[in-house]
Coordinates of C-alpha atoms in Angstrom, one line a residue:
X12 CA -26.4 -28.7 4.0
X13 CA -22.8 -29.2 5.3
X14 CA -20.2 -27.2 3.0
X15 CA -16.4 -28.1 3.1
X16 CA -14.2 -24.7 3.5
X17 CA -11.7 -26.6 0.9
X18 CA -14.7 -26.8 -1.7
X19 CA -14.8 -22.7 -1.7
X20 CA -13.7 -21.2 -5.3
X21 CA -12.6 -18.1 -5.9
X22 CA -13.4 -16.5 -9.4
X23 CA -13.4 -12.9 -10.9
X24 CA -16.1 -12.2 -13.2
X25 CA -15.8 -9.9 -16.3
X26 CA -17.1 -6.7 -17.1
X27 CA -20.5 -8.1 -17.3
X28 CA -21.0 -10.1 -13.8
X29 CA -20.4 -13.0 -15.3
X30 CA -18.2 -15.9 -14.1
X31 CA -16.5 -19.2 -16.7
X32 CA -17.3 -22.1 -14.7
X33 CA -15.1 -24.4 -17.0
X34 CA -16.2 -27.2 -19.2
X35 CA -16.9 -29.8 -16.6
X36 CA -19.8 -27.9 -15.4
X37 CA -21.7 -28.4 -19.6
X38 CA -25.4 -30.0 -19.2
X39 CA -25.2 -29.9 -14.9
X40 CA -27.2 -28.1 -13.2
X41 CA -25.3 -25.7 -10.9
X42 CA -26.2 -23.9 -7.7
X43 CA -24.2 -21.0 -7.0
X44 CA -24.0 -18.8 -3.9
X45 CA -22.0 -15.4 -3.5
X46 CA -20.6 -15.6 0.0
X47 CA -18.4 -12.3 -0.3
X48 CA -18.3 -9.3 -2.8
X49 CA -15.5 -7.4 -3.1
X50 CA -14.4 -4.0 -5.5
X51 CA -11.3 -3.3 -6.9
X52 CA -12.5 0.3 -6.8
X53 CA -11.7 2.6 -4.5
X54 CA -14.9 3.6 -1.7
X55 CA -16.2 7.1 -2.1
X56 CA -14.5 8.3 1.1
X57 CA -11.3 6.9 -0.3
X58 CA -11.5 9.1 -3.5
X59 CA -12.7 12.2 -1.2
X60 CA -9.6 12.0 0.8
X61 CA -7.7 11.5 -2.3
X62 CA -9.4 14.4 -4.1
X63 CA -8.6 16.9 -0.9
X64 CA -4.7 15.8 -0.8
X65 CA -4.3 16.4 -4.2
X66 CA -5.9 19.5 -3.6
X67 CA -3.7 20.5 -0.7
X68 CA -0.5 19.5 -3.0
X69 CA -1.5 21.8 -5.7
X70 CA -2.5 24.7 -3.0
X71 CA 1.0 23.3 -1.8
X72 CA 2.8 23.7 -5.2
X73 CA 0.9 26.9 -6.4
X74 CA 2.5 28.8 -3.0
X75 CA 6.1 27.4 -3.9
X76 CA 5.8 28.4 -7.5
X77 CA 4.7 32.1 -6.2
X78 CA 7.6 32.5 -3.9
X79 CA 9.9 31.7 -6.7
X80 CA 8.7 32.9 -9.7
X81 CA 8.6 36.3 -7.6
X82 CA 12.4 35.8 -5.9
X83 CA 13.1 35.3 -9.8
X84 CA 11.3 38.6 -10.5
X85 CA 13.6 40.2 -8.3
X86 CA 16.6 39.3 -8.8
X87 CA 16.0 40.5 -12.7
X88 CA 15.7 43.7 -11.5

């Protein structure tokens, strides 16, 4: 079977999987084939990295915040 690139669609499905083929499709019998997948969700290694730079900000912030809070100490007294 010879497909034409320009016969390719592109549809999102919804929260189910499932995809609206439209109403010219009623009563036909369809054959559909997934050729690519693709998340809109970060990868797991994407979300570790993110987890351990938000980590090293807070580490980050918490170190600022203790250098000031006690230069503020000391200058109340």
């Amino acid at each position: 079977m010879k497909v034409d690139a320009n016969d390719f669609q592109t549809s999102e499905t919804d929260d189910r999987g499932r995809i609206y083929l439209g109403t010219e499709y009623a009563n036909k019998r369809v054959t559909v084939a997934v050729v690519e997948v693709e998340s809109n969700r970060p990868d797991e290694d994407e979300l570790a990295a993110a987890y351990r730079d938000a980590s090293e900000s807070a580490e980050t912030l918490v170190e600022a915040w203790d250098d000031a809070s006690g230069e503020a100490w000391d200058d109340l007294e």
